[in-house]
Coordinates of C-alpha atoms in Angstrom, one line a residue:
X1 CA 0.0 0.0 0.0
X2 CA 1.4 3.2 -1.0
X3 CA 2.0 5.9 2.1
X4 CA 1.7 9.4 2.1
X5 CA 2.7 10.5 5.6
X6 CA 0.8 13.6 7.5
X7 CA 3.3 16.1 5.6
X8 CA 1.8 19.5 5.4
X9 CA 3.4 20.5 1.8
X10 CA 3.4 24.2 2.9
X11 CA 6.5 23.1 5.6
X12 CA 8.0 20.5 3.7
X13 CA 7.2 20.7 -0.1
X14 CA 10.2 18.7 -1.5
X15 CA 9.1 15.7 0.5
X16 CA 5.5 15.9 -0.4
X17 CA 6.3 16.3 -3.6
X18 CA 8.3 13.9 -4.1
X19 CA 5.7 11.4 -2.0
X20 CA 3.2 12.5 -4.2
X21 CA 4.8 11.4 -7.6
X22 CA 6.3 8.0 -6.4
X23 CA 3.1 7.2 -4.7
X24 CA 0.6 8.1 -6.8
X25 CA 2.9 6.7 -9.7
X26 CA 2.8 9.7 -11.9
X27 CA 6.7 9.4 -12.4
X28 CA 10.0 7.3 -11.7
X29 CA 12.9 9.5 -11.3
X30 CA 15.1 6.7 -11.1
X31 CA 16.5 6.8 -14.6
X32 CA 20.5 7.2 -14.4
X33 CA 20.8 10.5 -16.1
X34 CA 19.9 13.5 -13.9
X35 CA 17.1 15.9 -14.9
X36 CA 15.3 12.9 -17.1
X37 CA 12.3 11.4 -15.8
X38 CA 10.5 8.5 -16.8
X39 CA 6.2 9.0 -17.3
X40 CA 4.5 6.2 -15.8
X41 CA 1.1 5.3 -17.3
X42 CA -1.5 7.6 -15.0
X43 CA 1.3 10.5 -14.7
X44 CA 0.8 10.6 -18.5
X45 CA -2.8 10.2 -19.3
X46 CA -3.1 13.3 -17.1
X47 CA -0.3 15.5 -19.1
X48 CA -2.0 14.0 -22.1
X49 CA -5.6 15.2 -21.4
X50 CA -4.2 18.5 -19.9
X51 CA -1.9 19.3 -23.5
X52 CA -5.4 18.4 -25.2
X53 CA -7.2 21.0 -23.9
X54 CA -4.2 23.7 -24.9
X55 CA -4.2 21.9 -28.8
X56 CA -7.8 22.5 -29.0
X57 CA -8.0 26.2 -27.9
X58 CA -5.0 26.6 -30.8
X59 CA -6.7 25.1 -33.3
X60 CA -9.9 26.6 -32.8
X61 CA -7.8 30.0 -33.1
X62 CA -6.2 28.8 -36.7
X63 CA -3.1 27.0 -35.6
X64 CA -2.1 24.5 -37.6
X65 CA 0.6 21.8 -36.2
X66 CA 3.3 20.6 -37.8
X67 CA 7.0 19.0 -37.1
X68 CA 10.6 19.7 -37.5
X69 CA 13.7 18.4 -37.0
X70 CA 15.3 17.7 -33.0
X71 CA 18.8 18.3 -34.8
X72 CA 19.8 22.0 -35.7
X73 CA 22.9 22.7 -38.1
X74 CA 25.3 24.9 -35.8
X75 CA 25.5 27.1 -38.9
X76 CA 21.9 27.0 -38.7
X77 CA 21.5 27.5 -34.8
X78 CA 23.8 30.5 -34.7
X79 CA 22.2 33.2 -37.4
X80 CA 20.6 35.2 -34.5
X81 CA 23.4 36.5 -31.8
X82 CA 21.5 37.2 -29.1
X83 CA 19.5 33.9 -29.6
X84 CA 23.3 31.9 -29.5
X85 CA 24.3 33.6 -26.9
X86 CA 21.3 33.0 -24.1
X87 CA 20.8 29.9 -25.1
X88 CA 24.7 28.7 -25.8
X89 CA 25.8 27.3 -22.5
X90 CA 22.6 25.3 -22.5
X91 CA 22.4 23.4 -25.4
X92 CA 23.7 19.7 -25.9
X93 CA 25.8 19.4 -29.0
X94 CA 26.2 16.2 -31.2
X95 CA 29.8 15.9 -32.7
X96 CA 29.0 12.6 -34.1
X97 CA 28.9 8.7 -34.1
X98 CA 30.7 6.5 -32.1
X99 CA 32.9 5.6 -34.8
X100 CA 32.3 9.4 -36.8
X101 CA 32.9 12.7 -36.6
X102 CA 30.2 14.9 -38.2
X103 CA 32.1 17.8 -40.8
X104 CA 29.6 20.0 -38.6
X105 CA 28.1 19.9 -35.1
X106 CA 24.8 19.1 -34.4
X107 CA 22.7 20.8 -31.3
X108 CA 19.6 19.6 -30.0
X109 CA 17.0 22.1 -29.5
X110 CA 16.2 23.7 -26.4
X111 CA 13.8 25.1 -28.5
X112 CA 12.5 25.6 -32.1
X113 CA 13.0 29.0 -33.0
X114 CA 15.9 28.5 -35.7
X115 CA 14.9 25.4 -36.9
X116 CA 11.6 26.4 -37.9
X117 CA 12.9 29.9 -39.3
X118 CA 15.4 28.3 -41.5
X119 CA 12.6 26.5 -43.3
X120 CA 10.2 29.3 -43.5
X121 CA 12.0 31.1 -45.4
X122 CA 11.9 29.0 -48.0
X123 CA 8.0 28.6 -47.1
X124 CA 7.2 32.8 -47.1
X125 CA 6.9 34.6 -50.7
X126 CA 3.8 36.9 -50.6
X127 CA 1.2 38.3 -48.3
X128 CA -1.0 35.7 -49.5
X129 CA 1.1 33.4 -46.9
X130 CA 0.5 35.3 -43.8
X131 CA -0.3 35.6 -41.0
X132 CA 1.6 32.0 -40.5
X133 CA 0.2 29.9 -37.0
X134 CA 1.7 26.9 -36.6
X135 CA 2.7 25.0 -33.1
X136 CA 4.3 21.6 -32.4
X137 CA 4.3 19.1 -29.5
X138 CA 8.3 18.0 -28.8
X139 CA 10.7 17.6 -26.4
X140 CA 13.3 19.5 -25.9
X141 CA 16.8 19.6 -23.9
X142 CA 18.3 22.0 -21.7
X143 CA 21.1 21.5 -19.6
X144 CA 19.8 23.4 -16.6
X145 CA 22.8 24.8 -14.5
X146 CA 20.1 25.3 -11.6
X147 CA 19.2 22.3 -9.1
X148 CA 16.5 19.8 -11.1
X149 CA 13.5 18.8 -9.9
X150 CA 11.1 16.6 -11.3
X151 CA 8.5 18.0 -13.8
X152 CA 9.3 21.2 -12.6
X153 CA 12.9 21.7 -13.7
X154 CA 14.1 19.2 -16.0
X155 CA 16.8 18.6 -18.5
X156 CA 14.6 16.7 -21.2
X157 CA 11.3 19.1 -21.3
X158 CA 8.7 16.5 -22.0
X159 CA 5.7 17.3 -24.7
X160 CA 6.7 21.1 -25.5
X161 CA 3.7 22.9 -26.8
X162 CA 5.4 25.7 -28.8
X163 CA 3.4 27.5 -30.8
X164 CA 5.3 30.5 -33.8
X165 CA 3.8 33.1 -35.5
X166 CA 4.5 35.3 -38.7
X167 CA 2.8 38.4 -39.5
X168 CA 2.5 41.6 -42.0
X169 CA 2.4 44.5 -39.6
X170 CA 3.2 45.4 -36.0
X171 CA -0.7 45.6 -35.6
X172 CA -1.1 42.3 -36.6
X173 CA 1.7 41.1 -34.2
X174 CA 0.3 43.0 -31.6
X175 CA -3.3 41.5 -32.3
X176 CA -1.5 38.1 -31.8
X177 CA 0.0 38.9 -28.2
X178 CA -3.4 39.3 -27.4
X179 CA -4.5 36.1 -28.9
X180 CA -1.8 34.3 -27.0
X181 CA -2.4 35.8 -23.8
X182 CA -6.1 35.0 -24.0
X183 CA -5.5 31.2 -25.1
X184 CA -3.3 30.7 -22.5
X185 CA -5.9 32.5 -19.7
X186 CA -8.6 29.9 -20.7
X187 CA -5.8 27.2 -20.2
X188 CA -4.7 27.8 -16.9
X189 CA -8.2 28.7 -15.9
X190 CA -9.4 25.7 -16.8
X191 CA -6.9 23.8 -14.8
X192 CA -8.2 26.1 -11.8
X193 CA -5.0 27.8 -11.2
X194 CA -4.6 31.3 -10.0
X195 CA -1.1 33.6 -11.8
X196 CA 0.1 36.8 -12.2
X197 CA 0.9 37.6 -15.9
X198 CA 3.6 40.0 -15.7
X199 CA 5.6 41.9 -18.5
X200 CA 9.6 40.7 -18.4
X201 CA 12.3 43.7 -17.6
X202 CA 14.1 44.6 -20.5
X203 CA 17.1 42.5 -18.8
X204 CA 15.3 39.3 -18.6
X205 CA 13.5 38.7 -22.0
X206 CA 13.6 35.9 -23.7
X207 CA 16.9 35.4 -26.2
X208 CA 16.4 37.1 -28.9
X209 CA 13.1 38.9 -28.2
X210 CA 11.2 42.6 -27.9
X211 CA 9.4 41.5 -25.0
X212 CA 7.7 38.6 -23.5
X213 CA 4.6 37.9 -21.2
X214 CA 4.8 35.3 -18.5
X215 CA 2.3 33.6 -16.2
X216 CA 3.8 32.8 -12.8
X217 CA 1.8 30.8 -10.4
X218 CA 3.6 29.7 -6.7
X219 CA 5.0 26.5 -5.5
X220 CA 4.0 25.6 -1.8
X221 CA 7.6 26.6 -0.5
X222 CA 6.8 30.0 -1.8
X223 CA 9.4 30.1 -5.0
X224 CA 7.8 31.3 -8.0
X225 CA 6.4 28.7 -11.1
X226 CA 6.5 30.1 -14.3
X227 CA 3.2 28.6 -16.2
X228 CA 4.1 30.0 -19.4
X229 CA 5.4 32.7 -21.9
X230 CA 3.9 34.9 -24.8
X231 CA 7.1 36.5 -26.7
X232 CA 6.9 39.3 -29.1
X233 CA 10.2 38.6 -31.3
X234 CA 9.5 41.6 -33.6
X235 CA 11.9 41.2 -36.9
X236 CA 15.1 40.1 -35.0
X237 CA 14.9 36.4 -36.3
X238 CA 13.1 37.6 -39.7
X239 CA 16.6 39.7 -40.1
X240 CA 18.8 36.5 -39.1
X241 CA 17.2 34.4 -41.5
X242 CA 16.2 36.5 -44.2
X243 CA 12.1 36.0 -43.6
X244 CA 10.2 38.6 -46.7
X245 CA 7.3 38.7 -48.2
X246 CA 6.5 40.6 -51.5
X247 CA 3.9 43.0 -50.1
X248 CA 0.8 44.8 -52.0
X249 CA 3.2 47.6 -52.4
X250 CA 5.3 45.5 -54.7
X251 CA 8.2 46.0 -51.7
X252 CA 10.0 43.1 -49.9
X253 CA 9.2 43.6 -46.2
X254 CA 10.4 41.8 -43.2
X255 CA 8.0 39.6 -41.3
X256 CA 7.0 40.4 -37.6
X257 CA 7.1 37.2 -35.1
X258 CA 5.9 35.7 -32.1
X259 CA 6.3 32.5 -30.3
X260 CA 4.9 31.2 -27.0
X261 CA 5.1 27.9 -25.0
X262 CA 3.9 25.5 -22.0
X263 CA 5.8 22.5 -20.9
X264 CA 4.6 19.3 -18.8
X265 CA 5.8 22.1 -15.5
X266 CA 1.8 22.9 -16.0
X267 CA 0.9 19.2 -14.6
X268 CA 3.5 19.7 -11.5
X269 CA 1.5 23.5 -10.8
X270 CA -1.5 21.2 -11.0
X271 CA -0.2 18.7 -8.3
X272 CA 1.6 21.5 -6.1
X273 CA -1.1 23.5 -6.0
X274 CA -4.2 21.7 -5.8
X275 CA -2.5 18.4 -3.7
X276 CA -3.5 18.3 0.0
X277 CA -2.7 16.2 3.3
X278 CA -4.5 13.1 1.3
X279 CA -2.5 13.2 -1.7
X280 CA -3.2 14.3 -5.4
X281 CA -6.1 16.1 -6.3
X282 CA -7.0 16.8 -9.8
X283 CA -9.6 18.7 -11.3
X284 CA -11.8 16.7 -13.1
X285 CA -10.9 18.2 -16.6
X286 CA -7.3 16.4 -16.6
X287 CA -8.8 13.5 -14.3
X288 CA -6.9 10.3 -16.4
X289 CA -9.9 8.4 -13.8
X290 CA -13.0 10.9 -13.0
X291 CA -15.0 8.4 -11.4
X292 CA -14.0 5.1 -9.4
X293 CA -16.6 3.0 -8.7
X294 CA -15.7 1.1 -5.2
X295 CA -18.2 -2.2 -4.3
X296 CA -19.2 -3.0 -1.0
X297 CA -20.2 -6.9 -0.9
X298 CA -19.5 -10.0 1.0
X299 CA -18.5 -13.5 -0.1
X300 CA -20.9 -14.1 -2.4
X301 CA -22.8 -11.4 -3.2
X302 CA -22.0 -11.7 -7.2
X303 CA -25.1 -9.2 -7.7
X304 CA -23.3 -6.0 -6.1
X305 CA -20.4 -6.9 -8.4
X306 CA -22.5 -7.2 -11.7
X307 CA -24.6 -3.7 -10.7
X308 CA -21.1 -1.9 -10.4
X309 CA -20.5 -3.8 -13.5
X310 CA -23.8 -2.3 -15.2
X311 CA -23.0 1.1 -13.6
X312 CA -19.4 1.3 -15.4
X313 CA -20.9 0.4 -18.3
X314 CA -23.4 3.5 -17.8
X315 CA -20.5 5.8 -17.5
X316 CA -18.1 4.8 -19.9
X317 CA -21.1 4.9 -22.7
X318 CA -21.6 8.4 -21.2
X319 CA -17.7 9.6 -22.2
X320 CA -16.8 9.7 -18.3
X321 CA -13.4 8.4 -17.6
X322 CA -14.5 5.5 -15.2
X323 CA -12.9 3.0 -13.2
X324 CA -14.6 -0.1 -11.9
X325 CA -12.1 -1.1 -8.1
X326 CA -12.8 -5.2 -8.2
X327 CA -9.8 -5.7 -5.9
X328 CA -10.9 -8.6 -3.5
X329 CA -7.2 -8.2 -1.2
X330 CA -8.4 -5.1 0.2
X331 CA -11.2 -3.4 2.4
X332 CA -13.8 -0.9 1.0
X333 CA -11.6 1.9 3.5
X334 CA -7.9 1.0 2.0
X335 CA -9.9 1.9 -1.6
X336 CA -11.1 5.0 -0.6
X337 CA -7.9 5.8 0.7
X338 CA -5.9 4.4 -2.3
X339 CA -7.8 6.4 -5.0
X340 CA -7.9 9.9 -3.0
X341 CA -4.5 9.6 -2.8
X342 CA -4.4 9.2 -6.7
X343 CA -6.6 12.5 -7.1
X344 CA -10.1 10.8 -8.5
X345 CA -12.3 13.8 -8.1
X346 CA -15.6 11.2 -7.4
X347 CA -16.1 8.1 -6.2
X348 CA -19.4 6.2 -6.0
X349 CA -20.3 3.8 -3.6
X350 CA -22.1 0.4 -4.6
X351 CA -23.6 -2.0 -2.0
X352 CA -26.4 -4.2 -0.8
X353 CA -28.7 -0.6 -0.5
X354 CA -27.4 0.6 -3.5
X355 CA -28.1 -2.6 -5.2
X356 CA -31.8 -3.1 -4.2
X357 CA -33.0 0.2 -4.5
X358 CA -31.2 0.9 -8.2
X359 CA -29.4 4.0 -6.6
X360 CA -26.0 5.2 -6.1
X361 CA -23.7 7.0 -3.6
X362 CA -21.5 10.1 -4.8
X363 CA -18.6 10.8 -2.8
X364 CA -16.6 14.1 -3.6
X365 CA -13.0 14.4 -3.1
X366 CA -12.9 17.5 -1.5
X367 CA -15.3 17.7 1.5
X368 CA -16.1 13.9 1.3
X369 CA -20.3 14.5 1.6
X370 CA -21.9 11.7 0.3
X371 CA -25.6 12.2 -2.2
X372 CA -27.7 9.0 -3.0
X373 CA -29.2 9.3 -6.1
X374 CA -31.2 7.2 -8.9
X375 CA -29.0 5.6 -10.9
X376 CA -30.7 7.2 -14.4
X377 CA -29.3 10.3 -12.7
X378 CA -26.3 9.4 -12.1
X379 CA -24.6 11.1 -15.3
X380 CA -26.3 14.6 -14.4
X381 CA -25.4 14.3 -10.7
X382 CA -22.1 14.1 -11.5
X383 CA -21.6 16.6 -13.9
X384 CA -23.2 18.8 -11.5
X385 CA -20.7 17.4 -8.6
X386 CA -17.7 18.2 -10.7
X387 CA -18.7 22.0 -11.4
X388 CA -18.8 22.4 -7.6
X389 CA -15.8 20.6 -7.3
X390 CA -14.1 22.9 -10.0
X391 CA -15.5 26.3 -7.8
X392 CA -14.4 24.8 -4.3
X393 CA -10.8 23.7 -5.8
X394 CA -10.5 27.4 -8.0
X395 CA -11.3 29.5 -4.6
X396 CA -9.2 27.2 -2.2
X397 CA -6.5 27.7 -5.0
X398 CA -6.9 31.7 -5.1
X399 CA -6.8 31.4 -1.1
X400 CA -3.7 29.3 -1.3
X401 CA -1.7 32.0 -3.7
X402 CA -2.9 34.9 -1.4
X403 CA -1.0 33.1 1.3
X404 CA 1.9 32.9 -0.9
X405 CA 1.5 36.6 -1.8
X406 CA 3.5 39.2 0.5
X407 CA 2.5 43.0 0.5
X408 CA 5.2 43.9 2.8
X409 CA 3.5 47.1 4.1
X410 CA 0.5 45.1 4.9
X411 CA 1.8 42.0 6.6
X412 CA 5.8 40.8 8.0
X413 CA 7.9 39.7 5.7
X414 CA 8.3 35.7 5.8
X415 CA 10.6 33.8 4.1
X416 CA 9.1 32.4 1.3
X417 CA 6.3 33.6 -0.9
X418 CA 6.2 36.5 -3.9
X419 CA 6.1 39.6 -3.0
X420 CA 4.6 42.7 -4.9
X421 CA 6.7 46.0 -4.7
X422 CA 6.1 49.6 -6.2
X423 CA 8.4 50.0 -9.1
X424 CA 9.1 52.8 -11.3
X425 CA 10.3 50.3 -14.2
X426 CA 14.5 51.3 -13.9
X427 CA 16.5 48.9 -13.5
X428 CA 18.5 51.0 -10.7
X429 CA 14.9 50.7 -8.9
X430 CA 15.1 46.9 -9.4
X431 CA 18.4 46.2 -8.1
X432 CA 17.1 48.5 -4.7
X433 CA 13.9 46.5 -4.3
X434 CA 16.6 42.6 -4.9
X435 CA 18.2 44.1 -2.1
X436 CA 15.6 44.7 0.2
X437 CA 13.7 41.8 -0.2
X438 CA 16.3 39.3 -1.2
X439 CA 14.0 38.1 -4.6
X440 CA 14.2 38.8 -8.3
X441 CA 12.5 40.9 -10.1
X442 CA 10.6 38.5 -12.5
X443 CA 8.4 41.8 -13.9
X444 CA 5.4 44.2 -14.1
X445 CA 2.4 42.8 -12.6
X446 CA -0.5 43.6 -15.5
X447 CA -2.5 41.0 -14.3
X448 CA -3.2 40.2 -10.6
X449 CA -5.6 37.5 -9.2
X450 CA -5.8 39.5 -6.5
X451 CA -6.8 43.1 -5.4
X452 CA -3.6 45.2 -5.5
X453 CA -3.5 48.1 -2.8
X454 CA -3.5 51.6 -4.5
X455 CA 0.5 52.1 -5.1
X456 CA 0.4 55.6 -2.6
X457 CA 0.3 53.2 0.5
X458 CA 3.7 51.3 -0.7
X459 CA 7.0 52.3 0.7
X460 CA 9.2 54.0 -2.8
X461 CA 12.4 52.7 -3.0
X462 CA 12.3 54.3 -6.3
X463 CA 13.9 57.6 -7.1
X464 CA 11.0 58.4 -9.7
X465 CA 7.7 57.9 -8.9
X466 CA 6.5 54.4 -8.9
X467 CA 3.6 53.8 -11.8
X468 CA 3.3 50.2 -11.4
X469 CA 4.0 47.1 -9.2
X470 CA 6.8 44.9 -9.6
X471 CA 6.4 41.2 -8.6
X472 CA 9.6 39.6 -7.0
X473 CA 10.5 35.7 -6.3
X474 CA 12.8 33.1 -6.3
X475 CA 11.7 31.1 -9.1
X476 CA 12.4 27.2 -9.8

């Protein structure tokens, strides 16, 4: 029987963590090369279903997916400067065989930007090929200089949803920032979790980039999780690999880019944030089991087995992700215990009562209260159950980042958590406000879950006037 001991994952959050993916077997970190994680089975049915819901939302805003090579040309990989140069020290080269040595290096992507440019260019003639929305699901590699951890930090990123962009005008780039921002509010809203989106200083953008958009959720342990990022690349990479179109004009213009991503760190926001005392918890969206259906019978009793039997049936005709518990080794209680700590949203209960009177029992994950109802409505019930599931878990997640949220002049200073500063947007400013709080500046808060004070009541460390809060944290 896998344990997960009384940890409270605000106090300890590595070992809770950890507990949680061993014991719930969503991964083995085992595997003999650090910062690569082996998926078991349920872990992955759960990133699966989550990276479905982000697919959809781009193709239903004209994204169309495609592939392209792991290996990039070093020739290839080094046409944008600043691009080479962020991402340099990173990247895993490939010199060759073990018996070859390749006339050029190859380097494996830590992402797709140059790879993908190199063939547009071929693919771009005229403004009858923009705008150009494409995504792809791969992994990439990163050798991460920072401390690993699994899902969170890793070395092979698994199931990279990167999604590029090519466009006439800065209007139209500027139209697809927006676009971005809002597919990725619906994601991360529809996994219940609570973020800042805030606007990278200059000094932290993404290689190569005009600016970039991030989404930072926090950790229990109060370091800062970055969900995602929307990144306006302007012409930089449309310069480094020659990207034109013949416009209306009859001139040869430069395209205008963008790019965004989410990794499988969304599914470890999901666990970290959303886990409790009993183990996983996930909403019922991304649930790989939404329903386990637990009998309660005695030696034989055959009939209570073959109405769960009928009731799985009933649920799995009805699309619900269902799982019918015939284990005979172990009690009713070690089941319910057993599949909470696996994160199944609703479990119904099946015995002798059940059985004679054609009814079920509907046991929530959250609070535990158990309804009896009909079993012709046990579809409905349930679908009802899961959208009071989904409210409970969004405002006990909202709660959870407001504990996690310092506003220093409102509350002591602890030490762990985000913290929201004035700022005046300098980077002088920035460096005074690291050095008071002892976090990073990760950016400009232009989206809060929470209600922001007005910025008069915050302490300036700022020479100018503050216009606009900053929001600090040590980030994984």
């Amino acid at each position: 029987m896998p344990t997960l001991s009384k940890i409270d994952k605000f106090s300890n959050f590595p070992e809770w963590y950890h507990n949680i993916l061993r014991d719930a077997d969503i991964v083995d970190i085992r595997y003999p090369v650090k910062g690569m994680i082996v998926w078991r089975p349920y872990g992955l049915k759960a990133l699966r279903l989550a990276q479905g819901i982000l697919i959809r939302l781009l193709e239903e805003t004209g994204h169309q997916e495609a592939y392209f090579p792991t290996f990039i040309p070093e020739s290839v990989f080094s046409k944008e400067k600043d691009f080479l140069e962020g991402f340099g020290g990173e990247t895993f080269v490939v010199e060759g065989t073990m018996s070859k040595k390749f006339n050029e290096r190859l380097l494996v992507r830590p992402t797709s930007e140059t790879v993908m440019y190199y063939m547009w260019n071929l693919w771009i003639k005229g403004r009858k090929d923009l705008p150009l929305k494409m995504y792809q699901v791969v992994n990439v590699f990163r050798y991460e200089t920072k401390m690993t951890h699994p899902i969170l930090r890793v070395r092979e990123i698994m199931g990279f949803i990167e999604a590029h962009t090519a466009h006439a005008t800065t209007r139209e780039v500027e139209e697809q920032i927006k676009e971005a921002i809002s597919i990725y509010k619906q994601f991360f809203d529809s996994l219940l979790l609570p973020y800042f989106i805030v606007k990278t200083p200059p000094w932290d953008t993404f290689a190569g980039a005009e600016y970039n958009y991030d989404f930072v959720t926090a950790a229990p342990d109060g370091k800062g999780l970055e969900l995602g990022s929307v990144i306006n690349l302007g012409q930089r990479f449309a310069r480094a690999f020659d990207l034109k179109f013949l416009d209306s004009d009859g001139q040869y213009k430069f395209v205008y880019q963008t790019c965004y991503g989410v990794s499988e760190r969304v599914l470890g926001a999901v666990i970290a944030v959303h886990g409790d005392e009993r183990g996983l918890f996930f909403p019922p969206a991304i649930a790989p089991i939404q329903v386990v259906i637990v009998p309660i019978f005695r030696e034989g009793e055959e009939d209570v087995v073959d109405y769960a039997r009928k009731v799985l049936k009933i649920l799995k005709e009805s699309g619900v992700r269902a799982h019918l518990d015939e284990d005979t080794e172990h009690s009713p209680g070690w089941k319910y215990y057993y599949w909470e700590l696996k994160g199944v949203p609703t479990r119904v209960e099946v015995g002798r009562r059940e059985t004679s009177s054609n009814t079920v029992t509907i046991v929530r994950r959250d609070t535990l209260e158990k309804k009896t109802v009909p079993l012709e409505k046990l579809v409905d019930t349930l679908k009802e159950t899961w959208l009071q599931i989904e409210a409970h878990m969004k405002s006990r997640a909202l709660d959870y980042l407001k504990k996690l949220t310092i506003i220093p002049h409102r509350q002591p200073r602890t030490e762990k958590g985000l913290i929201v500063a004035a700022w005046d947007g300098t980077k002088e400013c920035a460096e005074r406000l690291e050095q008071e709080y002892g976090r990073s500046v990760l950016g400009e808060i232009v989206e809060s879950p929470i209600e922001l004070p007005p910025l008069s009541e915050f302490e300036s460390l700022c020479e100018k006037q503050p216009d606009r809060y900053a929001l600090l944290g040590v980030t994984y």
